[in-house]
mmCIF file of C-alpha atoms and ligand atoms in Angstrom:
data_model
loop_
_atom_site.group_PDB
_atom_site.id
_atom_site.type_symbol
_atom_site.label_atom_id
_atom_site.label_comp_id
_atom_site.label_asym_id
_atom_site.label_seq_id
_atom_site.Cartn_x
_atom_site.Cartn_y
_atom_site.Cartn_z
ATOM 1 C CA MET A 14 -43.626 -24.958 -44.070
ATOM 2 C CA LEU A 15 -45.905 -23.642 -46.981
ATOM 3 C CA GLY A 16 -46.087 -20.361 -45.893
ATOM 4 C CA GLY A 17 -49.499 -21.685 -43.082
ATOM 5 C CA ARG A 18 -52.710 -22.414 -44.190
ATOM 6 C CA PHE A 19 -55.058 -20.825 -45.788
ATOM 7 C CA THR A 20 -59.418 -21.347 -45.682
ATOM 8 C CA PHE A 21 -62.011 -20.551 -48.824
ATOM 9 C CA PRO A 22 -64.146 -18.614 -47.090
ATOM 10 C CA GLY A 23 -67.505 -20.548 -46.656
ATOM 11 C CA THR A 24 -66.329 -23.647 -47.111
ATOM 12 C CA SER A 25 -64.491 -27.179 -45.555
ATOM 13 C CA LEU A 26 -62.146 -26.616 -47.513
ATOM 14 C CA ILE A 27 -58.152 -26.394 -46.188
ATOM 15 C CA VAL A 28 -54.941 -25.445 -47.684
ATOM 16 C CA GLN A 29 -51.387 -24.196 -48.282
ATOM 17 C CA ARG A 30 -50.698 -21.187 -49.230
ATOM 18 C CA MET A 31 -47.581 -21.697 -51.649
ATOM 19 C CA GLY A 32 -49.300 -24.816 -53.801
ATOM 20 C CA TYR A 33 -48.895 -25.348 -57.957
ATOM 21 C CA GLY A 34 -50.050 -24.683 -61.153
ATOM 22 C CA ALA A 35 -50.107 -27.776 -62.933
ATOM 23 C CA MET A 36 -50.152 -25.421 -66.992
ATOM 24 C CA GLN A 37 -46.134 -26.088 -67.497
ATOM 25 C CA LEU A 38 -47.645 -29.882 -67.606
ATOM 26 C CA ALA A 39 -49.023 -29.565 -70.986
ATOM 27 C CA GLY A 40 -46.323 -29.733 -73.917
ATOM 28 C CA PRO A 41 -44.839 -26.672 -75.607
ATOM 29 C CA GLY A 42 -47.130 -23.571 -75.576
ATOM 30 C CA VAL A 43 -49.689 -25.525 -73.072
ATOM 31 C CA PHE A 44 -50.799 -28.104 -76.082
ATOM 32 C CA GLY A 45 -49.713 -31.408 -76.813
ATOM 33 C CA PRO A 46 -48.275 -33.646 -74.739
ATOM 34 C CA PRO A 47 -45.649 -32.873 -73.174
ATOM 35 C CA LYS A 48 -41.484 -34.607 -73.664
ATOM 36 C CA ASP A 49 -40.843 -35.747 -70.291
ATOM 37 C CA PRO A 50 -44.785 -37.213 -69.038
ATOM 38 C CA ASN A 51 -42.856 -39.512 -66.905
ATOM 39 C CA GLY A 52 -41.370 -36.214 -64.706
ATOM 40 C CA ALA A 53 -44.512 -34.420 -65.984
ATOM 41 C CA VAL A 54 -46.053 -37.458 -63.094
ATOM 42 C CA ALA A 55 -42.481 -37.567 -60.753
ATOM 43 C CA LEU A 56 -43.233 -33.911 -60.847
ATOM 44 C CA LEU A 57 -46.320 -34.035 -59.125
ATOM 45 C CA ARG A 58 -46.132 -36.640 -56.584
ATOM 46 C CA GLU A 59 -43.040 -34.831 -55.857
ATOM 47 C CA ALA A 60 -45.260 -31.405 -54.907
ATOM 48 C CA VAL A 61 -47.696 -32.686 -53.038
ATOM 49 C CA SER A 62 -45.572 -36.201 -50.753
ATOM 50 C CA ALA A 63 -43.317 -31.410 -50.013
ATOM 51 C CA GLY A 64 -46.872 -31.245 -48.273
ATOM 52 C CA VAL A 65 -48.651 -28.734 -52.003
ATOM 53 C CA ASN A 66 -52.503 -29.816 -51.486
ATOM 54 C CA HIS A 67 -53.207 -26.890 -54.066
ATOM 55 C CA ILE A 68 -53.312 -27.170 -57.515
ATOM 56 C CA ASP A 69 -55.054 -24.998 -59.952
ATOM 57 C CA THR A 70 -55.488 -26.832 -63.607
ATOM 58 C CA ALA A 71 -57.598 -26.269 -66.782
ATOM 59 C CA ASP A 72 -58.916 -28.633 -68.639
ATOM 60 C CA PHE A 73 -58.170 -26.467 -72.125
ATOM 61 C CA TYR A 74 -54.331 -26.830 -70.709
ATOM 62 C CA GLY A 75 -53.384 -29.334 -73.735
ATOM 63 C CA PRO A 76 -56.027 -29.525 -74.566
ATOM 64 C CA HIS A 77 -57.001 -32.678 -71.246
ATOM 65 C CA VAL A 78 -53.617 -33.577 -71.502
ATOM 66 C CA THR A 79 -52.214 -31.526 -68.004
ATOM 67 C CA ASN A 80 -55.735 -33.645 -66.169
ATOM 68 C CA GLN A 81 -54.770 -37.278 -67.851
ATOM 69 C CA ILE A 82 -51.335 -36.189 -65.581
ATOM 70 C CA ILE A 83 -52.403 -35.128 -62.618
ATOM 71 C CA ARG A 84 -55.121 -38.118 -62.783
ATOM 72 C CA LYS A 85 -52.278 -40.511 -63.299
ATOM 73 C CA ALA A 86 -49.455 -39.516 -60.726
ATOM 74 C CA LEU A 87 -51.950 -38.507 -58.119
ATOM 75 C CA HIS A 88 -55.542 -40.846 -58.409
ATOM 76 C CA PRO A 89 -56.876 -42.396 -55.852
ATOM 77 C CA TYR A 90 -56.689 -38.378 -54.857
ATOM 78 C CA PRO A 91 -55.154 -37.466 -50.716
ATOM 79 C CA ALA A 92 -58.419 -36.145 -48.887
ATOM 80 C CA ALA A 93 -57.163 -32.878 -47.885
ATOM 81 C CA LEU A 94 -56.215 -31.897 -52.098
ATOM 82 C CA VAL A 95 -57.696 -29.732 -53.175
ATOM 83 C CA ILE A 96 -57.935 -29.017 -57.184
ATOM 84 C CA VAL A 97 -58.663 -26.184 -58.780
ATOM 85 C CA SER A 98 -60.230 -25.901 -62.542
ATOM 86 C CA LYS A 99 -61.415 -23.017 -64.683
ATOM 87 C CA LEU A 100 -63.280 -22.588 -67.588
ATOM 88 C CA GLY A 101 -64.292 -20.263 -70.020
ATOM 89 C CA ALA A 102 -61.701 -21.206 -72.831
ATOM 90 C CA VAL A 103 -61.445 -24.427 -75.695
ATOM 91 C CA ARG A 104 -57.806 -24.958 -77.142
ATOM 92 C CA PRO A 105 -58.885 -25.635 -81.335
ATOM 93 C CA PRO A 106 -56.409 -28.434 -83.445
ATOM 94 C CA ASP A 107 -54.934 -24.413 -84.631
ATOM 95 C CA GLY A 108 -54.012 -23.630 -81.009
ATOM 96 C CA SER A 109 -55.241 -20.917 -80.553
ATOM 97 C CA TRP A 110 -57.462 -19.801 -77.020
ATOM 98 C CA GLN A 111 -61.189 -19.209 -77.975
ATOM 99 C CA PRO A 112 -63.593 -18.143 -76.169
ATOM 100 C CA ALA A 113 -66.214 -20.892 -74.716
ATOM 101 C CA GLY A 114 -68.496 -18.832 -72.811
ATOM 102 C CA SER A 115 -71.898 -20.235 -73.477
ATOM 103 C CA PRO A 116 -74.207 -22.775 -70.803
ATOM 104 C CA LYS A 117 -73.265 -25.504 -73.362
ATOM 105 C CA ASP A 118 -69.494 -24.585 -73.663
ATOM 106 C CA LEU A 119 -69.499 -24.377 -70.375
ATOM 107 C CA THR A 120 -71.200 -27.323 -68.775
ATOM 108 C CA ALA A 121 -69.229 -29.593 -71.893
ATOM 109 C CA GLY A 122 -66.168 -27.591 -69.722
ATOM 110 C CA VAL A 123 -67.633 -28.927 -66.460
ATOM 111 C CA HIS A 124 -68.072 -33.055 -68.138
ATOM 112 C CA ASP A 125 -64.106 -32.664 -70.115
ATOM 113 C CA ASN A 126 -62.523 -31.799 -66.145
ATOM 114 C CA LEU A 127 -64.933 -34.465 -64.715
ATOM 115 C CA ARG A 128 -64.421 -37.462 -67.003
ATOM 116 C CA ASN A 129 -60.730 -36.372 -66.917
ATOM 117 C CA LEU A 130 -59.866 -35.681 -63.574
ATOM 118 C CA GLY A 131 -61.718 -38.717 -62.440
ATOM 119 C CA LEU A 132 -63.635 -36.354 -60.252
ATOM 120 C CA ASP A 133 -67.680 -36.756 -59.338
ATOM 121 C CA ALA A 134 -67.627 -33.194 -58.048
ATOM 122 C CA LEU A 135 -65.246 -29.984 -59.034
ATOM 123 C CA ASP A 136 -63.627 -28.722 -55.823
ATOM 124 C CA ILE A 137 -63.088 -25.166 -56.893
ATOM 125 C CA VAL A 138 -64.340 -23.922 -60.704
ATOM 126 C CA ASN A 139 -63.165 -20.467 -61.616
ATOM 127 C CA TYR A 140 -64.791 -18.848 -64.480
ATOM 128 C CA ARG A 141 -62.415 -17.465 -66.848
ATOM 129 C CA ALA A 142 -63.447 -14.248 -68.817
ATOM 130 C CA MET A 143 -61.862 -14.486 -72.002
ATOM 131 C CA GLY A 144 -62.408 -10.384 -72.036
ATOM 132 C CA ALA A 145 -58.524 -9.907 -72.819
ATOM 133 C CA ILE A 146 -55.935 -12.255 -72.750
ATOM 134 C CA HIS A 147 -53.263 -11.543 -70.428
ATOM 135 C CA GLY A 148 -55.983 -9.067 -68.687
ATOM 136 C CA ALA A 149 -59.541 -7.817 -67.551
ATOM 137 C CA ALA A 150 -61.822 -6.442 -69.549
ATOM 138 C CA GLU A 151 -65.661 -4.792 -68.827
ATOM 139 C CA GLY A 152 -68.219 -6.851 -69.626
ATOM 140 C CA SER A 153 -71.194 -8.546 -67.599
ATOM 141 C CA ILE A 154 -70.932 -12.014 -66.795
ATOM 142 C CA ALA A 155 -74.349 -12.484 -65.334
ATOM 143 C CA GLU A 156 -74.484 -15.498 -67.589
ATOM 144 C CA GLN A 157 -71.548 -17.224 -67.195
ATOM 145 C CA VAL A 158 -72.189 -17.305 -63.657
ATOM 146 C CA ASN A 159 -75.249 -17.961 -63.024
ATOM 147 C CA VAL A 160 -74.599 -21.197 -65.553
ATOM 148 C CA LEU A 161 -71.251 -21.615 -62.421
ATOM 149 C CA ALA A 162 -74.364 -21.519 -59.933
ATOM 150 C CA ASP A 163 -76.672 -23.876 -61.918
ATOM 151 C CA LEU A 164 -73.987 -27.117 -61.500
ATOM 152 C CA LYS A 165 -73.397 -26.024 -58.367
ATOM 153 C CA ARG A 166 -76.474 -26.703 -57.114
ATOM 154 C CA GLN A 167 -76.893 -29.988 -59.692
ATOM 155 C CA GLY A 168 -73.637 -30.924 -57.428
ATOM 156 C CA LEU A 169 -71.456 -31.494 -60.162
ATOM 157 C CA ILE A 170 -69.357 -27.979 -59.035
ATOM 158 C CA ARG A 171 -68.834 -27.594 -54.988
ATOM 159 C CA HIS A 172 -68.012 -24.111 -55.080
ATOM 160 C CA ILE A 173 -67.367 -21.172 -57.079
ATOM 161 C CA GLY A 174 -64.214 -18.380 -58.078
ATOM 162 C CA LEU A 175 -63.713 -16.171 -61.486
ATOM 163 C CA SER A 176 -61.015 -15.571 -62.875
ATOM 164 C CA ASN A 177 -58.807 -12.327 -65.423
ATOM 165 C CA VAL A 178 -62.323 -10.398 -63.875
ATOM 166 C CA THR A 179 -62.768 -6.561 -62.819
ATOM 167 C CA THR A 180 -63.998 -5.075 -59.497
ATOM 168 C CA THR A 181 -66.865 -4.777 -61.613
ATOM 169 C CA GLN A 182 -67.215 -8.181 -62.088
ATOM 170 C CA VAL A 183 -66.035 -9.828 -59.260
ATOM 171 C CA ALA A 184 -68.906 -7.351 -57.371
ATOM 172 C CA GLU A 185 -72.360 -8.748 -60.463
ATOM 173 C CA ALA A 186 -70.564 -12.157 -59.793
ATOM 174 C CA GLN A 187 -71.215 -11.804 -56.083
ATOM 175 C CA ALA A 188 -74.922 -10.415 -56.220
ATOM 176 C CA ILE A 189 -75.915 -14.284 -58.172
ATOM 177 C CA THR A 190 -73.578 -16.648 -56.190
ATOM 178 C CA ASP A 191 -70.280 -16.580 -53.117
ATOM 179 C CA ILE A 192 -67.514 -16.548 -54.786
ATOM 180 C CA VAL A 193 -63.941 -18.729 -52.492
ATOM 181 C CA CYS A 194 -62.259 -16.982 -54.915
ATOM 182 C CA VAL A 195 -60.153 -14.573 -57.629
ATOM 183 C CA GLN A 196 -57.649 -15.082 -60.307
ATOM 184 C CA ASN A 197 -55.915 -12.167 -61.980
ATOM 185 C CA ASN A 198 -52.864 -11.682 -63.730
ATOM 186 C CA TYR A 199 -50.132 -9.781 -60.474
ATOM 187 C CA ASN A 200 -47.298 -10.252 -59.747
ATOM 188 C CA LEU A 201 -44.034 -8.098 -58.410
ATOM 189 C CA ALA A 202 -43.351 -5.647 -61.610
ATOM 190 C CA ASN A 203 -47.992 -5.678 -61.797
ATOM 191 C CA ARG A 204 -49.673 -4.238 -60.033
ATOM 192 C CA GLY A 205 -52.528 -3.255 -61.289
ATOM 193 C CA ASP A 206 -55.184 -5.473 -58.593
ATOM 194 C CA ASP A 207 -53.588 -3.711 -55.167
ATOM 195 C CA ALA A 208 -56.869 -2.045 -54.167
ATOM 196 C CA LEU A 209 -59.280 -5.458 -55.750
ATOM 197 C CA ILE A 210 -56.713 -8.084 -52.810
ATOM 198 C CA ASP A 211 -57.446 -5.204 -50.605
ATOM 199 C CA ASP A 212 -60.479 -5.500 -50.541
ATOM 200 C CA LEU A 213 -60.974 -9.009 -51.113
ATOM 201 C CA ALA A 214 -58.740 -9.639 -48.112
ATOM 202 C CA ARG A 215 -61.284 -7.935 -45.838
ATOM 203 C CA GLN A 216 -63.347 -10.275 -47.792
ATOM 204 C CA GLY A 217 -61.595 -13.670 -46.761
ATOM 205 C CA ILE A 218 -62.298 -14.155 -50.429
ATOM 206 C CA ALA A 219 -58.390 -15.495 -51.566
ATOM 207 C CA TYR A 220 -56.913 -13.787 -54.599
ATOM 208 C CA VAL A 221 -55.109 -16.768 -56.397
ATOM 209 C CA PRO A 222 -52.797 -13.997 -58.917
ATOM 210 C CA PHE A 223 -51.876 -16.165 -62.150
ATOM 211 C CA PHE A 224 -48.323 -14.684 -64.018
ATOM 212 C CA PRO A 225 -46.532 -15.189 -60.797
ATOM 213 C CA LEU A 226 -42.594 -14.662 -61.952
ATOM 214 C CA GLY A 227 -43.844 -12.882 -64.639
ATOM 215 C CA GLY A 228 -45.638 -15.772 -66.606
ATOM 216 C CA PHE A 229 -44.182 -15.655 -70.561
ATOM 217 C CA THR A 230 -42.441 -13.227 -70.238
ATOM 218 C CA PRO A 231 -40.008 -14.118 -66.236
ATOM 219 C CA LEU A 232 -39.503 -11.386 -64.062
ATOM 220 C CA GLN A 233 -36.053 -9.509 -64.337
ATOM 221 C CA SER A 234 -35.524 -6.606 -61.854
ATOM 222 C CA SER A 235 -32.056 -5.765 -60.711
ATOM 223 C CA SER A 236 -33.948 -4.836 -57.642
ATOM 224 C CA LEU A 237 -34.674 -8.081 -56.939
ATOM 225 C CA SER A 238 -31.989 -10.109 -57.986
ATOM 226 C CA SER A 239 -30.026 -7.389 -55.106
ATOM 227 C CA ALA A 240 -32.512 -8.848 -52.497
ATOM 228 C CA ALA A 241 -32.159 -12.508 -53.837
ATOM 229 C CA ASP A 242 -28.434 -11.890 -53.055
ATOM 230 C CA ARG A 243 -29.099 -10.238 -50.199
ATOM 231 C CA LEU A 244 -30.797 -12.517 -48.646
ATOM 232 C CA GLY A 245 -28.332 -15.510 -50.654
ATOM 233 C CA ALA A 246 -32.144 -16.400 -52.997
ATOM 234 C CA LYS A 247 -32.903 -16.348 -55.975
ATOM 235 C CA PRO A 248 -34.416 -14.235 -57.877
ATOM 236 C CA MET A 249 -37.910 -15.966 -58.393
ATOM 237 C CA GLN A 250 -38.089 -17.164 -54.501
ATOM 238 C CA VAL A 251 -37.702 -13.619 -53.555
ATOM 239 C CA ALA A 252 -41.067 -12.766 -55.351
ATOM 240 C CA LEU A 253 -42.815 -15.284 -54.238
ATOM 241 C CA ALA A 254 -42.226 -14.835 -51.111
ATOM 242 C CA TRP A 255 -43.141 -10.574 -51.310
ATOM 243 C CA LEU A 256 -46.561 -12.198 -52.527
ATOM 244 C CA LEU A 257 -46.488 -14.132 -49.360
ATOM 245 C CA HIS A 258 -45.959 -10.980 -47.036
ATOM 246 C CA ARG A 259 -47.812 -8.444 -49.879
ATOM 247 C CA SER A 260 -51.282 -10.612 -48.604
ATOM 248 C CA PRO A 261 -52.239 -13.227 -46.040
ATOM 249 C CA ASN A 262 -55.725 -14.046 -48.857
ATOM 250 C CA ILE A 263 -52.969 -14.902 -51.892
ATOM 251 C CA LEU A 264 -52.413 -18.593 -52.379
ATOM 252 C CA LEU A 265 -49.461 -19.001 -54.442
ATOM 253 C CA ILE A 266 -49.218 -20.834 -57.950
ATOM 254 C CA PRO A 267 -45.837 -21.307 -59.774
ATOM 255 C CA GLY A 268 -46.315 -23.376 -63.071
ATOM 256 C CA THR A 269 -42.947 -25.164 -63.452
ATOM 257 C CA SER A 270 -41.966 -28.244 -65.653
ATOM 258 C CA SER A 271 -38.716 -28.861 -63.398
ATOM 259 C CA ILE A 272 -38.010 -30.445 -60.287
ATOM 260 C CA ALA A 273 -35.164 -28.345 -59.322
ATOM 261 C CA HIS A 274 -37.331 -25.074 -59.134
ATOM 262 C CA LEU A 275 -40.247 -26.598 -58.091
ATOM 263 C CA ARG A 276 -38.125 -27.093 -55.131
ATOM 264 C CA GLU A 277 -37.175 -23.538 -54.794
ATOM 265 C CA ASN A 278 -40.246 -22.510 -55.149
ATOM 266 C CA LEU A 279 -41.377 -24.222 -51.912
ATOM 267 C CA ALA A 280 -38.520 -23.331 -51.055
ATOM 268 C CA ALA A 281 -39.117 -19.637 -51.322
ATOM 269 C CA ALA A 282 -42.278 -19.652 -48.970
ATOM 270 C CA GLN A 283 -39.252 -20.496 -45.580
ATOM 271 C CA LEU A 284 -38.014 -16.556 -46.523
ATOM 272 C CA SER A 285 -38.652 -13.940 -44.731
ATOM 273 C CA LEU A 286 -38.366 -10.284 -46.316
ATOM 274 C CA SER A 287 -37.491 -7.228 -43.361
ATOM 275 C CA PRO A 288 -38.648 -4.366 -43.976
ATOM 276 C CA GLU A 289 -35.915 -2.437 -45.946
ATOM 277 C CA THR A 290 -35.985 -5.094 -48.718
ATOM 278 C CA LEU A 291 -39.621 -5.536 -48.572
ATOM 279 C CA GLY A 292 -40.084 -1.406 -49.297
ATOM 280 C CA LYS A 293 -36.993 -1.834 -51.913
ATOM 281 C CA LEU A 294 -39.545 -5.015 -53.386
ATOM 282 C CA TYR A 295 -42.373 -2.758 -53.391
ATOM 283 C CA GLY A 296 -40.680 -0.259 -55.642
ATOM 284 C CA ILE A 297 -40.832 -2.357 -58.486
ATOM 285 C CA GLY A 298 -44.159 -1.727 -59.407
ATOM 286 C CA ALA A 299 -44.063 2.252 -58.282
ATOM 287 C CA ALA A 300 -41.144 1.770 -61.275
ATOM 288 C CA ALA A 301 -43.082 0.017 -63.463
ATOM 289 C CA GLY A 302 -46.264 2.431 -63.669
ATOM 290 C CA SER A 303 -48.883 -0.780 -62.634
ATOM 291 C CA VAL A 304 -49.477 0.113 -58.577
ATOM 292 C CA THR A 305 -53.339 1.059 -57.929
ATOM 293 C CA HIS A 306 -54.191 3.598 -54.933
HETATM 294 N N1 NAP B 19 -56.535 -17.710 -64.614
HETATM 295 C C1 NAP B 19 -55.504 -17.744 -65.903
HETATM 296 O O1 NAP B 19 -56.000 -17.346 -67.529
HETATM 297 C C2 NAP B 19 -54.114 -18.345 -66.277
HETATM 298 C C3 NAP B 19 -52.991 -17.867 -66.969
HETATM 299 C C4 NAP B 19 -52.337 -18.609 -66.545
HETATM 300 C C5 NAP B 19 -51.592 -18.716 -65.570
HETATM 301 N N2 NAP B 19 -53.096 -19.204 -64.761
HETATM 302 C C6 NAP B 19 -52.338 -20.354 -63.978
HETATM 303 O O2 NAP B 19 -50.802 -20.194 -63.034
HETATM 304 C C7 NAP B 19 -50.028 -20.610 -62.980
HETATM 305 C C8 NAP B 19 -49.147 -19.732 -62.815
HETATM 306 O O3 NAP B 19 -48.519 -18.951 -63.946
HETATM 307 P P1 NAP B 19 -47.693 -19.523 -65.127
HETATM 308 O O4 NAP B 19 -47.132 -20.865 -65.237
HETATM 309 O O5 NAP B 19 -48.304 -19.744 -66.329
HETATM 310 O O6 NAP B 19 -46.154 -18.616 -64.990
HETATM 311 P P2 NAP B 19 -45.636 -18.179 -63.827
HETATM 312 O O7 NAP B 19 -46.212 -19.210 -62.138
HETATM 313 O O8 NAP B 19 -45.217 -16.912 -63.554
HETATM 314 O O9 NAP B 19 -43.951 -18.718 -64.654
HETATM 315 C C9 NAP B 19 -44.107 -19.649 -65.075
HETATM 316 C C10 NAP B 19 -42.639 -19.949 -65.474
HETATM 317 O O10 NAP B 19 -41.594 -19.814 -64.839
HETATM 318 C C11 NAP B 19 -40.374 -20.674 -65.006
HETATM 319 N N3 NAP B 19 -40.333 -21.276 -63.611
HETATM 320 C C12 NAP B 19 -40.647 -21.510 -62.253
HETATM 321 N N4 NAP B 19 -40.378 -21.353 -61.253
HETATM 322 C C13 NAP B 19 -38.966 -21.094 -61.631
HETATM 323 C C14 NAP B 19 -37.398 -21.137 -60.952
HETATM 324 N N5 NAP B 19 -38.030 -21.039 -59.304
HETATM 325 N N6 NAP B 19 -36.955 -20.976 -61.670
HETATM 326 C C15 NAP B 19 -36.521 -20.188 -62.622
HETATM 327 N N7 NAP B 19 -37.612 -19.703 -63.878
HETATM 328 C C16 NAP B 19 -38.785 -20.664 -62.983
HETATM 329 C C17 NAP B 19 -40.867 -21.797 -65.598
HETATM 330 O O11 NAP B 19 -40.203 -22.363 -66.439
HETATM 331 P P3 NAP B 19 -39.320 -24.065 -65.813
HETATM 332 O O12 NAP B 19 -40.434 -24.978 -66.265
HETATM 333 O O13 NAP B 19 -38.408 -24.469 -66.889
HETATM 334 O O14 NAP B 19 -39.738 -23.862 -64.308
HETATM 335 C C18 NAP B 19 -42.393 -21.467 -66.330
HETATM 336 O O15 NAP B 19 -41.538 -20.588 -67.633
HETATM 337 C C19 NAP B 19 -50.191 -21.961 -64.517
HETATM 338 O O16 NAP B 19 -49.475 -22.991 -64.251
HETATM 339 C C20 NAP B 19 -51.999 -22.154 -63.778
HETATM 340 O O17 NAP B 19 -51.726 -23.034 -63.994
HETATM 341 C C21 NAP B 19 -54.152 -19.028 -65.450
#
């Protein structure tokens, strides 16, 4: 019902491919509390009741707010729930996004997550490189990955992932420790990671696109709208269904603060796309000039 199951490599963590990204639960600009905290709690509970068992978060969403809402809504957590967090940024009082990649920052970030989520250990933590805001930039991440590997040895992190990284950085991290997932900016119109996705699929590593619906700039395309009309679906649903068709290692974490949108997004996992529709949808990335080979 939710896109089938995926096992993170070398782990006992099994998730439905359709998950939920919690960033939209904080206030405007991912800063401060939401207008409707009870609605945020209700949304999380509905997601989990519907079978979602993969929730993406960060303690710098809010900051702290999103994790505190997750704890309020879902703690004590169901055994099958996998909460994935990330380290590498902080939000000072001016609301900006600042890198926080020193050993001290990363260690403090793990403890912030543990405290606000009410956990003794985090299932998966992504090191979120801050090379560029919405895209990866080259540069060594070895120091940060070594810190996460050490936190794993201490038992505070069970498994390690990466976010906003290049193919070179993935290889650099894999020489240090096992990587179970990569979370980068990717969607129908932004296909710069095509080759990386295929490479990770061969290794059984999850690829988790952030901004699957376009993020702060929602996807808009006449091909997407026509495909949705033909299927009697919404364009955002088709965008999610395309990602599920794109590769079996893609896991979805669409973000929403709306229960109606949550329901639409979960229902997208049941859409079947014909080869003809898929062909037209693949053309969107090519038209946007974002396809790699
Ligand atoms: N690693 C990173 O650097 C990074 C960066 C960004 C995000 N993330 C993670 O990735 C998750 C997904 O990214 P995202 O939330 O930024 O972007 P997204 O999922 O691409 O899009 C979210 C936006 O789409 C809207 N939306 C959601 N479902 C919809 C629907 N069915 N119909 C119409 N509009 C819909 C939401 O508004 P409503 O609230 O009104 O539904 C929101 O404005 C985040 O929640 C976060 O966990 C990670």
